[in-house]
Amino acid sequence: MKPGTLFDKRNFGRVDDIVSDIEKNEATCASITSSIVDYTYENGRRYHAYHQGEYPLPNDAREQERLGLLHHIWKLLLGGGLYTAPISKDLKRVLDFGTGTGNWAIDFADEFPSATVIGTDLSPIQPSWKMLYGEIYKHLKPGGWVEIQEYETWILPSNTEDELPPHLLKWQQSVNEASEKFGKNLNVAKDHKENMIAAGFVDVEDIIHKVPVGDWPEDQKEKEIGHCQRLHMLDAVEPYSLALLTRTLGWTLEDTQELINHVREEFADPKNHLYSYFHFVYGRKPELARFE
């Protein structure tokens, strides 16, 4: 799926009701489409030119492979499932925002063939998560559900008495500093429940999974998940580091790559028993929703 495209499992061509406003101005639509498929290259990675500089992660084949692996991890946590919200089976319209590679939208559409599933990405950047939830609340059908799936970017030692490996600790501190300076804090998964409630959603739940990094757990399911998560983190260190550390903190590419290599070594070290938290957060817009 190309970034910014719409996905309709039943009929790829019938999106008139969705894009009617855009089609009123063909020149604007053409300009947006052109910018979406334009790319810039930096430090050996490919980035979107659309809203250039506002999204620090690349969009090349390596990043798409990482996102595919991450999608697999989310499904492993749910035993092959795609969602946790108690949704009905007669869905009509579903929006997957931040669709990435489109894997979730495609799998969901296969499970709900009667639903129109729309995947969109690289929309104009929201100033804050609180404002984003306000927009979701405004446009969601009363009684409809929203679900956010996000993992905490910070890694923790399995033994609370242990300290993080030194390079991993430095990496987390540096990326945290850079993301805050950049204006888009990375570690926001734990805040979604509070923001969802503040926006007016009810029946809000935050289902948290402790996910190992590595195959150190004795439980076979956790071992499989941990193996995949270690592979994912080995791939994630570079895209989360390059733009933030070089653009925002002014690091040299050489210093950035050196830290990346050390962090990867610490993730690969079987002596390091690490984990992170994955969040499934969902809520419902009341049937008698407040007027905005």
Coordinates of C-alpha atoms in Angstrom, one line a residue:
M1 CA 0.0 0.0 0.0
K2 CA 1.4 3.4 -0.9
P3 CA 1.5 6.0 1.9
G4 CA -1.6 8.2 1.9
T5 CA -3.8 5.8 -0.2
L6 CA -7.2 4.6 0.8
F7 CA -7.9 0.9 1.2
D8 CA -11.4 -0.5 0.5
K9 CA -11.4 -4.3 0.7
R10 CA -14.7 -4.6 -1.3
N11 CA -14.0 -2.1 -4.0
F12 CA -10.7 -0.3 -4.4
G13 CA -12.3 2.4 -6.7
R14 CA -15.3 3.5 -4.6
V15 CA -13.9 6.2 -2.4
D16 CA -16.0 9.1 -3.7
D17 CA -17.7 9.8 -0.4
I18 CA -14.3 10.0 1.3
V19 CA -12.3 12.2 -1.1
S20 CA -15.1 14.4 -2.5
D21 CA -13.8 17.4 -0.7
I22 CA -10.3 16.9 -2.2
E23 CA -11.7 16.3 -5.7
K24 CA -13.2 19.8 -5.7
N25 CA -9.7 21.1 -6.2
E26 CA -7.8 18.8 -8.6
A27 CA -4.7 21.0 -8.5
T28 CA -4.4 20.7 -4.8
C29 CA -5.0 16.9 -4.9
A30 CA -2.3 16.5 -7.6
S31 CA 0.1 18.6 -5.5
I32 CA -0.5 16.5 -2.4
T33 CA -0.2 13.2 -4.3
S34 CA 3.1 14.4 -5.8
S35 CA 4.5 15.3 -2.4
I36 CA 3.4 12.0 -0.8
V37 CA 5.4 9.9 -3.3
D38 CA 8.5 12.2 -3.2
Y39 CA 11.4 11.1 -1.0
T40 CA 14.5 12.6 0.6
Y41 CA 17.6 10.6 1.4
E42 CA 19.7 11.1 4.5
N43 CA 22.4 9.1 6.2
G44 CA 21.7 6.2 3.9
R45 CA 18.0 6.0 4.6
R46 CA 14.9 7.1 2.7
Y47 CA 12.4 9.6 4.3
H48 CA 9.1 11.1 3.2
A49 CA 9.2 14.5 1.6
Y50 CA 5.6 15.1 2.6
H51 CA 5.6 17.3 5.7
Q52 CA 9.4 17.0 5.5
G53 CA 11.1 17.1 8.8
E54 CA 8.0 16.5 10.9
Y55 CA 8.3 12.6 11.0
P56 CA 11.7 11.4 12.1
L57 CA 11.5 7.7 10.9
P58 CA 12.4 6.5 7.5
N59 CA 10.0 4.8 5.0
D60 CA 12.3 2.5 3.0
A61 CA 12.2 -1.2 2.5
R62 CA 14.1 -1.9 5.8
E63 CA 11.6 0.1 7.7
Q64 CA 8.7 -1.6 6.1
E65 CA 10.2 -5.0 7.1
R66 CA 10.5 -3.7 10.7
L67 CA 6.9 -2.6 10.7
G68 CA 5.9 -6.0 9.3
L69 CA 7.7 -7.8 12.2
L70 CA 6.1 -5.4 14.7
H71 CA 2.6 -6.3 13.3
H72 CA 3.5 -9.9 13.8
I73 CA 4.4 -9.2 17.5
W74 CA 1.1 -7.5 18.1
K75 CA -0.8 -10.5 16.7
L76 CA 1.3 -12.9 18.8
L77 CA 0.3 -11.0 21.9
L78 CA -3.4 -11.5 21.0
G79 CA -3.1 -15.1 19.9
G80 CA -3.5 -14.1 16.3
G81 CA -6.1 -11.4 17.0
L82 CA -6.1 -7.8 15.7
Y83 CA -8.0 -5.9 18.4
T84 CA -9.2 -5.9 22.0
A85 CA -12.2 -3.6 22.0
P86 CA -15.6 -5.4 22.2
I87 CA -16.8 -4.3 18.8
S88 CA -19.8 -5.7 17.0
K89 CA -19.6 -8.0 14.0
D90 CA -21.7 -5.9 11.7
L91 CA -19.2 -3.1 11.2
K92 CA -19.8 -0.8 8.3
R93 CA -16.9 1.7 8.2
V94 CA -13.5 1.3 9.9
L95 CA -10.6 3.8 9.8
D96 CA -7.0 2.7 10.4
F97 CA -5.0 5.9 10.9
G98 CA -1.2 5.7 10.9
T99 CA -1.7 2.5 8.7
G100 CA 2.0 2.2 7.8
T101 CA 2.4 -0.8 5.6
G102 CA -1.3 -1.5 5.6
N103 CA -1.0 -5.0 7.2
W104 CA -3.5 -4.4 9.9
A105 CA -6.1 -2.9 7.5
I106 CA -5.8 -5.8 5.1
D107 CA -6.0 -8.4 7.9
F108 CA -9.0 -6.6 9.5
A109 CA -10.8 -6.4 6.1
D110 CA -10.3 -10.1 5.6
E111 CA -11.9 -10.8 9.0
F112 CA -14.8 -8.3 8.3
P113 CA -15.5 -8.6 4.6
S114 CA -18.7 -6.6 4.8
A115 CA -16.9 -3.5 6.2
T116 CA -15.3 -0.7 4.4
V117 CA -11.8 -0.5 5.8
I118 CA -9.9 2.7 5.1
G119 CA -6.2 3.0 5.8
T120 CA -4.5 6.4 5.8
D121 CA -1.2 7.7 6.8
L122 CA 0.9 10.9 6.7
S123 CA -2.0 13.2 7.5
P124 CA -1.2 16.7 8.6
I125 CA 0.6 16.3 11.9
Q126 CA -1.6 16.9 15.0
P127 CA -0.2 19.4 17.5
S128 CA -0.8 17.0 20.4
W129 CA -2.4 13.7 21.3
K130 CA -5.1 15.5 23.3
M131 CA -6.1 17.4 20.1
L132 CA -6.0 14.2 18.1
Y133 CA -8.4 12.4 20.5
G134 CA -10.7 15.4 20.4
E135 CA -10.8 15.0 16.6
I136 CA -11.4 11.3 16.9
Y137 CA -14.3 11.9 19.3
K138 CA -15.8 14.6 17.1
H139 CA -15.9 12.4 14.0
L140 CA -16.6 9.0 15.5
K141 CA -20.2 7.7 15.3
P142 CA -21.9 7.6 18.8
G143 CA -21.4 4.2 20.2
G144 CA -18.3 3.6 18.1
W145 CA -15.0 2.4 19.4
V146 CA -11.4 3.7 19.1
E147 CA -8.4 1.5 19.9
I148 CA -4.8 2.6 20.1
Q149 CA -2.0 0.0 20.0
E150 CA 1.4 1.3 21.0
Y151 CA 4.5 0.1 22.9
E152 CA 6.6 2.0 25.4
T153 CA 9.9 2.9 23.8
W154 CA 11.8 2.6 27.0
I155 CA 13.4 -0.8 27.8
L156 CA 13.7 -2.0 31.4
P157 CA 15.8 -4.8 33.2
S158 CA 13.8 -7.8 34.2
N159 CA 15.4 -7.7 37.6
T160 CA 14.5 -4.4 39.3
E161 CA 17.8 -4.5 41.2
D162 CA 19.8 -4.5 37.9
E163 CA 20.8 -1.5 35.9
L164 CA 20.3 -1.1 32.2
P165 CA 23.4 -1.8 30.1
P166 CA 25.4 1.5 29.8
H167 CA 25.0 2.1 26.1
L168 CA 21.3 1.3 26.1
L169 CA 20.8 3.7 29.0
K170 CA 22.7 6.4 27.1
W171 CA 20.6 5.7 24.0
Q172 CA 17.3 6.0 25.8
Q173 CA 18.3 9.2 27.5
S174 CA 19.6 10.8 24.3
V175 CA 16.6 9.8 22.2
N176 CA 14.3 11.0 24.9
E177 CA 16.1 14.4 25.0
A178 CA 16.0 14.6 21.2
S179 CA 12.3 13.7 20.9
E180 CA 11.3 16.3 23.5
K181 CA 13.4 18.9 21.8
F182 CA 11.9 17.9 18.5
G183 CA 8.4 18.5 20.0
K184 CA 7.1 14.9 19.7
N185 CA 7.8 12.8 22.8
L186 CA 8.2 9.2 21.8
N187 CA 7.3 7.5 25.1
V188 CA 3.5 8.3 25.2
A189 CA 1.9 4.9 25.3
K190 CA 1.2 5.2 29.1
D191 CA -0.7 8.4 28.6
H192 CA -3.3 7.2 26.1
K193 CA -5.9 6.1 28.6
E194 CA -5.8 9.5 30.4
N195 CA -6.1 11.4 27.2
M196 CA -8.9 9.2 25.9
I197 CA -10.9 9.8 29.1
A198 CA -10.2 13.5 29.0
A199 CA -11.6 13.6 25.4
G200 CA -15.0 12.2 26.6
F201 CA -14.6 8.5 25.9
V202 CA -16.2 6.0 28.3
D203 CA -15.5 2.3 29.1
V204 CA -11.8 3.0 28.6
E205 CA -9.5 0.1 29.2
D206 CA -5.7 -0.1 29.0
I207 CA -4.6 -3.7 28.5
I208 CA -0.8 -3.9 29.2
H209 CA 1.5 -6.8 28.1
K210 CA 5.0 -7.2 29.5
V211 CA 7.0 -8.1 26.5
P212 CA 10.5 -9.6 26.8
V213 CA 13.4 -8.6 24.6
G214 CA 15.2 -11.8 23.9
D215 CA 14.4 -15.5 24.3
W216 CA 15.4 -15.6 28.0
P217 CA 11.9 -16.4 29.4
E218 CA 11.1 -20.1 30.2
D219 CA 7.5 -19.9 28.9
Q220 CA 7.5 -21.0 25.3
K221 CA 5.0 -18.4 24.1
E222 CA 7.0 -15.6 25.9
K223 CA 10.2 -17.0 24.5
E224 CA 8.8 -16.8 20.9
I225 CA 7.5 -13.2 21.5
G226 CA 10.8 -12.2 23.0
H227 CA 12.8 -13.6 20.1
C228 CA 10.7 -11.6 17.7
Q229 CA 11.0 -8.5 19.9
R230 CA 14.7 -8.7 20.0
L231 CA 14.9 -8.9 16.2
H232 CA 12.5 -5.9 16.1
M233 CA 14.6 -3.8 18.5
L234 CA 17.8 -4.7 16.6
D235 CA 16.1 -3.2 13.5
A236 CA 14.5 -0.3 15.4
V237 CA 17.6 1.3 17.0
E238 CA 18.8 2.9 13.8
P239 CA 15.6 4.5 12.5
Y240 CA 14.8 5.8 15.9
S241 CA 18.3 7.3 16.2
L242 CA 19.5 8.7 13.0
A243 CA 17.3 11.7 12.4
L244 CA 16.7 12.5 16.0
L245 CA 20.3 12.5 17.1
T246 CA 21.9 14.0 14.0
R247 CA 19.2 16.6 13.2
T248 CA 18.0 17.6 16.6
L249 CA 21.1 17.1 18.9
G250 CA 23.7 17.7 16.2
W251 CA 25.6 14.5 16.6
T252 CA 27.9 13.3 13.8
L253 CA 26.8 10.3 11.8
E254 CA 29.9 8.5 13.1
D255 CA 29.1 9.0 16.7
T256 CA 25.5 8.1 16.1
Q257 CA 26.4 4.8 14.3
E258 CA 28.9 4.0 17.1
L259 CA 26.2 4.2 19.7
I260 CA 23.8 2.2 17.5
N261 CA 26.3 -0.6 17.2
H262 CA 26.9 -0.7 20.9
V263 CA 23.2 -0.8 21.7
R264 CA 22.6 -3.6 19.2
E265 CA 25.4 -5.6 20.9
E266 CA 23.7 -5.2 24.2
F267 CA 20.3 -6.2 22.8
A268 CA 22.0 -9.3 21.3
D269 CA 23.8 -10.3 24.6
P270 CA 21.9 -13.2 26.1
K271 CA 23.0 -12.1 29.6
N272 CA 20.8 -9.0 29.3
H273 CA 17.3 -9.9 30.4
L274 CA 15.2 -6.9 29.2
Y275 CA 11.6 -6.2 28.6
S276 CA 9.1 -3.4 27.6
Y277 CA 5.4 -2.8 27.8
F278 CA 2.9 -3.0 25.0
H279 CA -0.5 -1.2 25.4
F280 CA -3.9 -1.9 23.9
V281 CA -6.1 1.1 24.8
Y282 CA -9.7 1.3 23.8
G283 CA -12.7 3.4 24.6
R284 CA -16.3 4.1 23.4
K285 CA -18.0 7.3 22.3
P286 CA -21.2 7.5 24.4
E287 CA -24.5 7.0 22.6
L288 CA -25.6 10.4 23.9
A289 CA -22.4 12.2 23.2
R290 CA -21.8 15.7 24.3
F291 CA -22.0 18.4 21.7
E292 CA -18.7 19.9 20.6

